[in-house]
Coordinates of C-alpha atoms in Angstrom, one line a residue:
X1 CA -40.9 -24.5 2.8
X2 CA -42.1 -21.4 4.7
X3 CA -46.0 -21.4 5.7
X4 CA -46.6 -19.3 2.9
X5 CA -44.9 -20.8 -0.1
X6 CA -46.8 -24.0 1.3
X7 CA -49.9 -22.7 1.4
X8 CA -49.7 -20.7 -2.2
X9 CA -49.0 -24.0 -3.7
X10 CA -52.3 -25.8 -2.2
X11 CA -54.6 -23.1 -3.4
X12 CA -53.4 -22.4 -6.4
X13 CA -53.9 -26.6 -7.8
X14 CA -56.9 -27.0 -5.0
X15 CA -58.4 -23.4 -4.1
X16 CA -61.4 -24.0 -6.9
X17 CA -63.3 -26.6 -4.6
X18 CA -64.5 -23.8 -2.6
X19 CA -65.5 -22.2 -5.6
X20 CA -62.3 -19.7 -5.9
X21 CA -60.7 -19.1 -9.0
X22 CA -56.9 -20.3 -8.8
X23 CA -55.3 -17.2 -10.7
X24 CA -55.8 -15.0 -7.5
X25 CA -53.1 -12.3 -7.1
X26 CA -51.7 -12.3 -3.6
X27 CA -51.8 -8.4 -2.0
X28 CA -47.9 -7.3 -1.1
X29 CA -47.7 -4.9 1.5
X30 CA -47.8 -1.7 -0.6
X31 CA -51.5 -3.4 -2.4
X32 CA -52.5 -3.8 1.5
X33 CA -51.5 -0.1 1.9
X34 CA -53.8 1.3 -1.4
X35 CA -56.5 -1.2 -0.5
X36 CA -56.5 -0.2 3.1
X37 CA -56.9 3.5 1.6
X38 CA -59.6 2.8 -0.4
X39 CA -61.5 1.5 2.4
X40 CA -60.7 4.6 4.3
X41 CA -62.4 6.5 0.9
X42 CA -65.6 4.5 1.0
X43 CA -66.0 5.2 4.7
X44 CA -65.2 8.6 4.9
X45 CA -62.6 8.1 7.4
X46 CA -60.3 10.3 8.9
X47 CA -56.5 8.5 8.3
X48 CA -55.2 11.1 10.9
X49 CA -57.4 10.1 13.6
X50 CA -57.2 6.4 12.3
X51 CA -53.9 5.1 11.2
X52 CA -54.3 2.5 8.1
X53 CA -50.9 0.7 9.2
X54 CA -52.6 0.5 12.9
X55 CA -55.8 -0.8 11.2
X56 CA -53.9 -3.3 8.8
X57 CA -51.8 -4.9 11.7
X58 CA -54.9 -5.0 14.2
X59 CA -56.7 -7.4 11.2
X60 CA -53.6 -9.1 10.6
X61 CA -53.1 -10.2 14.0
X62 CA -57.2 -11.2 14.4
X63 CA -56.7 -13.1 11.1
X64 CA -53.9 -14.6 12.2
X65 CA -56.3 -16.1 15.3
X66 CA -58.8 -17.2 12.7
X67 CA -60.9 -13.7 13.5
X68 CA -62.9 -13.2 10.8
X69 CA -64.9 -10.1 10.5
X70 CA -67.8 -11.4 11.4
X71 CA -66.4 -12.7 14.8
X72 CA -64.3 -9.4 14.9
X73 CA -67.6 -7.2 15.0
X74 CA -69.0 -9.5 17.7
X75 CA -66.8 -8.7 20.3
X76 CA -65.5 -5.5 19.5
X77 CA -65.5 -3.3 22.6
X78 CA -64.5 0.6 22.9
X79 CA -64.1 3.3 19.9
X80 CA -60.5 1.6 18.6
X81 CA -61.6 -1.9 18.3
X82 CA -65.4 -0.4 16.8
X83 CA -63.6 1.7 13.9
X84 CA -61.6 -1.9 13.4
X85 CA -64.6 -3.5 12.8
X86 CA -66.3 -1.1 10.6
X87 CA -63.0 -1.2 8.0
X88 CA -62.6 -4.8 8.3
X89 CA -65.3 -6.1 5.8
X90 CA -65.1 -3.4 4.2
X91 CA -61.3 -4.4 3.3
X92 CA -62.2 -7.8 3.1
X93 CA -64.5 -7.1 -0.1
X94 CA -61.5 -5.0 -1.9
X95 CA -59.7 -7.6 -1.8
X96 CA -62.6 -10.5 -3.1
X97 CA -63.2 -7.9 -5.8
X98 CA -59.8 -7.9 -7.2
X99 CA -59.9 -11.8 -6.9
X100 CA -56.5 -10.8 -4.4
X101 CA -55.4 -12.7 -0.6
X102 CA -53.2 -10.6 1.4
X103 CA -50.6 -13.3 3.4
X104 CA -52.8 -14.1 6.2
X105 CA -55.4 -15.3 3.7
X106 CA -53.6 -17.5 2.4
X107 CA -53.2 -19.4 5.5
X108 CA -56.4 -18.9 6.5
X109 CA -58.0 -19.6 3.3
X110 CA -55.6 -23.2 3.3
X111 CA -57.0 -24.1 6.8
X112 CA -60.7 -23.3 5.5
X113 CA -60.1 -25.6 2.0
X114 CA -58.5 -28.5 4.4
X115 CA -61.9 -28.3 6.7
X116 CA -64.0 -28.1 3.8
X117 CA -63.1 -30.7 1.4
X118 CA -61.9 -33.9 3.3
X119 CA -60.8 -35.3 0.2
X120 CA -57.7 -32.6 -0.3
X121 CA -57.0 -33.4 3.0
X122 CA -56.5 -37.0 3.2
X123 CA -54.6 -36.5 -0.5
X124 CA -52.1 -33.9 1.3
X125 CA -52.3 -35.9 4.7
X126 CA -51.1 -39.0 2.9
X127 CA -48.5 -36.9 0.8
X128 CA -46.5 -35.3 3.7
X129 CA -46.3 -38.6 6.0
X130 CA -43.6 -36.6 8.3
X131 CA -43.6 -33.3 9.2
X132 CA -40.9 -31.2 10.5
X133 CA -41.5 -27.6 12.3
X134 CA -38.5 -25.6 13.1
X135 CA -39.0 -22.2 15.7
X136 CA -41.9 -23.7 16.9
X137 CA -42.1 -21.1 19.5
X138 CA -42.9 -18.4 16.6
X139 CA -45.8 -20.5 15.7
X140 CA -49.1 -18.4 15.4
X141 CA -52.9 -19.9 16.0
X142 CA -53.7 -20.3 12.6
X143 CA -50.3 -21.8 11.8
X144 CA -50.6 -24.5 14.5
X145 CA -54.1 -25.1 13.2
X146 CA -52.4 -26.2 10.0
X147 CA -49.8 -28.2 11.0
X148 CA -52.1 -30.5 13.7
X149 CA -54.5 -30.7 10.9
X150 CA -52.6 -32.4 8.5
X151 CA -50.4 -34.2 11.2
X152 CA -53.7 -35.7 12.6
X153 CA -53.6 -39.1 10.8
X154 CA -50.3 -39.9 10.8
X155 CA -49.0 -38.0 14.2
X156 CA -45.9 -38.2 12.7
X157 CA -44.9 -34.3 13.9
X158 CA -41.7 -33.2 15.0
X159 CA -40.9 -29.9 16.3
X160 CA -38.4 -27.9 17.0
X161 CA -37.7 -24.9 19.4
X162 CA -37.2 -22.8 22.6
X163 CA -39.9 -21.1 24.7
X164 CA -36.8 -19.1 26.0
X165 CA -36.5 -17.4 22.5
X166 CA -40.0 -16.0 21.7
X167 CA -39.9 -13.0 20.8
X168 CA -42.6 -12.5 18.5
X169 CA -45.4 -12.3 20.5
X170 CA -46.1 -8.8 18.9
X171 CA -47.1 -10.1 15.6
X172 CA -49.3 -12.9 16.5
X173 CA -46.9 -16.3 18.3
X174 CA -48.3 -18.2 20.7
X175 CA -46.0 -19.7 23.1
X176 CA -48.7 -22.1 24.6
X177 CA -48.5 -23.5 21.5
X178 CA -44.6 -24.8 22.4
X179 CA -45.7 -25.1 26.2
X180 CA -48.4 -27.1 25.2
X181 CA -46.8 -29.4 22.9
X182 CA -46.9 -32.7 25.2
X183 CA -50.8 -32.2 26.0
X184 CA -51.4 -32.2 22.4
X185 CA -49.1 -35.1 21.7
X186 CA -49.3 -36.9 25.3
X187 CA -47.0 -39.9 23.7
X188 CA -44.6 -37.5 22.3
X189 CA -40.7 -37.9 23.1
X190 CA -38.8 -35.0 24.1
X191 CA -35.5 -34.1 23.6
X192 CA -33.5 -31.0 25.3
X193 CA -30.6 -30.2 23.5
X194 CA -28.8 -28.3 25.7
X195 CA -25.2 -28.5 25.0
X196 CA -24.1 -25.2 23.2
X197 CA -21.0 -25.4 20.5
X198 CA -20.9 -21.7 20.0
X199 CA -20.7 -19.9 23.6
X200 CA -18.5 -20.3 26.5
X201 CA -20.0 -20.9 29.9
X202 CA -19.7 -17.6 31.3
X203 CA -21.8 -16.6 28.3
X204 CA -24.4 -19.4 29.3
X205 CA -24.4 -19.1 32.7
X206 CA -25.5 -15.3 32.0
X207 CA -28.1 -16.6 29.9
X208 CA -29.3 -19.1 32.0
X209 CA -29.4 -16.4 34.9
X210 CA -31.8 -14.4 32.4
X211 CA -33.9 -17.0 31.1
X212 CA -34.7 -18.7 34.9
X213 CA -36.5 -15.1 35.1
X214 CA -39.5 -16.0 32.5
X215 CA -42.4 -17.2 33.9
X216 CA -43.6 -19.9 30.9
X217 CA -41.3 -22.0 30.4
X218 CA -39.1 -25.4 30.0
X219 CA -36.3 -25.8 32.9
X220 CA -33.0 -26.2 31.0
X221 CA -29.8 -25.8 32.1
X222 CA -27.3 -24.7 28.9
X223 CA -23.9 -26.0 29.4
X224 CA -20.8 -25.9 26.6
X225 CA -17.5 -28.1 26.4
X226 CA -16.1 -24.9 25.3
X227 CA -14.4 -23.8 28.9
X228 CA -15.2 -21.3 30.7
X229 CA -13.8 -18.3 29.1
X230 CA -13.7 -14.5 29.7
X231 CA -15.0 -12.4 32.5
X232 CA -18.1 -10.5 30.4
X233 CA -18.5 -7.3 31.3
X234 CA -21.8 -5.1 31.4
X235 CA -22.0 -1.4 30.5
X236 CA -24.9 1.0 30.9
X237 CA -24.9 3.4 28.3
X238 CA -27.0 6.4 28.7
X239 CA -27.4 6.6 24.6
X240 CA -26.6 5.0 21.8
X241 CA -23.6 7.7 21.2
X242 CA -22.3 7.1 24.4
X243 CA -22.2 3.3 24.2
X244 CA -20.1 4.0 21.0
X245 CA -17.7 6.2 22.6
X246 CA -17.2 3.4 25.3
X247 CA -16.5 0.9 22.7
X248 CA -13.8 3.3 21.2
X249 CA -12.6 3.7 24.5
X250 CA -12.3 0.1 25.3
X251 CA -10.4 -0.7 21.5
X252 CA -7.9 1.9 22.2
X253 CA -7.2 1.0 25.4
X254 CA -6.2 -2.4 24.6
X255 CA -4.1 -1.1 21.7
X256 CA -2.7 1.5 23.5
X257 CA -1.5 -1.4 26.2
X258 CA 1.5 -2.5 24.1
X259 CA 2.1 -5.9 26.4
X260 CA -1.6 -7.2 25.2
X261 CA 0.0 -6.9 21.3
X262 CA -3.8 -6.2 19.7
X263 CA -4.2 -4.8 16.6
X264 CA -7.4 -3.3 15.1
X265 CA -8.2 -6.4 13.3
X266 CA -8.7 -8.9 16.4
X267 CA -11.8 -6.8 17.6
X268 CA -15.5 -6.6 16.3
X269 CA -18.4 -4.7 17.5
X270 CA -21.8 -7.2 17.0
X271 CA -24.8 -4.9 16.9
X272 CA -28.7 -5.8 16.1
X273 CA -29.8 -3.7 12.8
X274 CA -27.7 -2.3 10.6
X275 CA -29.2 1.7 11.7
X276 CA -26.9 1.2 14.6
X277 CA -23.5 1.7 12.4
X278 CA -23.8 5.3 11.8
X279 CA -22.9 6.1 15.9
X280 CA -19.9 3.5 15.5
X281 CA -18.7 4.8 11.9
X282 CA -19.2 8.2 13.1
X283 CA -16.9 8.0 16.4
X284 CA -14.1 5.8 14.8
X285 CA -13.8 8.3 12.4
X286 CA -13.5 11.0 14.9
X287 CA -10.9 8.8 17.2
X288 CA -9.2 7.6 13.8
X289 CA -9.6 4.0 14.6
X290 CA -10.0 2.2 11.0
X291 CA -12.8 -0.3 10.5
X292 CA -14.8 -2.2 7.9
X293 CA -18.6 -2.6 7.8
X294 CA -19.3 -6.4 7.2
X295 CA -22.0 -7.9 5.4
X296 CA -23.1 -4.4 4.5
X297 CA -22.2 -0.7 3.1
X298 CA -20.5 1.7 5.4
X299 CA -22.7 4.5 6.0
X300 CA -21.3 7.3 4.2
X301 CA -21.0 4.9 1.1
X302 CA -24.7 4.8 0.6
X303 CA -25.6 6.0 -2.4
X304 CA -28.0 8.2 -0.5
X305 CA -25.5 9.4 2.0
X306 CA -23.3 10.4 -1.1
X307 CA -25.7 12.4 -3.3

């Protein structure tokens, strides 16, 4: 299960004992968008000086420290965090009137229930004897709050992740909660898997190389029985058009080079989000080199694209 679906299936059989009605609707981004707007009404706010999307993630990542407004108001300091503060109940209260969580509620709201009424506890404590946590490095405060609660009695907790591969810091992980792991569980056992299947060493060795750079984390030392495999090679594009054009280069190079006897179909260009295939599509065109999009729609097939 993620967090989520957990928690959605607590409150709605439990979320009455803090006097809650169960049939609450759960706020989807576009309701946090409208709501967020109305608040912006009642206040009389400005939404060019004050962006609502600003203002929604700044109260998702306070909830997601178990901030509530109250706290929030407290020890709010300079005009940003003070306009925060002034939308945040305000926010808060659209959503209590429509009966409505938005996702970090429901987390929150799970954590509050649990504190609450010890008797749901100990009946979902005793239910999930062993607990399991994958990407514990992604973890959040409220999240870890949730899993050590109901792991208390049992201690039964196993986790799994890299402090290496934390990336999302930005919406509200903690890696101390990771880093930490053994002070929280002093008799915990920890195992470093640290052979790769997928990678050849040169690839690992750059990693390791990389990752021996952070400042919090677990020493590891990433090794592969793959062999060691090809020389990589690092290019500095200045844009994201000429990193294409190198790539073209590099193909035709290779098929130009008849003693190396490639074809188009043994290469593959990996990129990170699927914006990044116009440049390619655009230059193999141009340089007639043929390709297929995997696991998505070439560009100028979009429906968009072709109206």
């Amino acid at each position: 299960s993620t967090f989520h679906a957990f928690c959605v299936r607590v409150l709605r059989r439990d979320i009455n004992k803090l006097g809650i009605s169960e049939a609450f609707t759960i706020f989807d981004s576009s309701d946090q968008r409208v709501a967020m707007k109305k608040a912006f009404g009642i206040l009389n706010l400005d939404s060019e000086a004050v962006k609502p999307d600003a203002v929604l993630h700044e109260i998702s990542k306070a909830k997601n420290e178990l901030i509530n407004e109250g706290q929030y108001a407290q020890n709010a300091t300079g005009f940003w965090e003070n306009q925060v503060a002034k939308i945040y109940p305000v926010y808060q209260n659209i959503l209590r009137d429509n009966n409505a969580f938005d996702f970090d509620d429901l987390l929150i709201e799970t954590v509050r229930l649990f504190k609450e009424s010890p008797d749901t506890l100990d009946q979902y404590r005793n239910r999930f004897k062993y607990i399991l946590v994958d990407e514990y490095q992604d973890t959040n405060k409220v999240q870890y709050e949730l899993i050590n609660i109901l792991a208390e009695k049992s201690r039964n907790l196993c986790v799994c992740g890299d402090p290496d591969q934390s990336i999302y810091q930005w919406r509200g992980a903690n890696i101390g909660n990771i880093l930490d792991f053994e002070t929280d569980y002093s008799d915990a056992t920890i195992i470093k898997l640290d052979q790769n299947y997928r990678s050849t060493q040169i690839i690992l060795d750059i990693a390791n190389n990389i990752i021996s750079k952070n400042q919090a984390r677990k020493e590891k030392d990433l090794w592969t029985e793959n062999g060691k495999g090809h020389q990589a090679i690092c290019y500095q594009a200045y844009n994201g058009k000429e990193e294409a054009a190198f790539v073209a280069t590099e193909i035709e190079k290779f098929i130009m080079q008849g003693k190396t006897h490639k074809k188009y179909s043994d290469f593959a260009v990996l990129y990170r989000t699927n914006a990044q295939s116009r440049v390619f599509e655009e230059i193999f065109m141009r340089q007639g080199i043929p390709y297929k999009v995997v696991g998505g729609l070439k560009f100028y097939e979009r429906r968009e694209i072709k109206d």
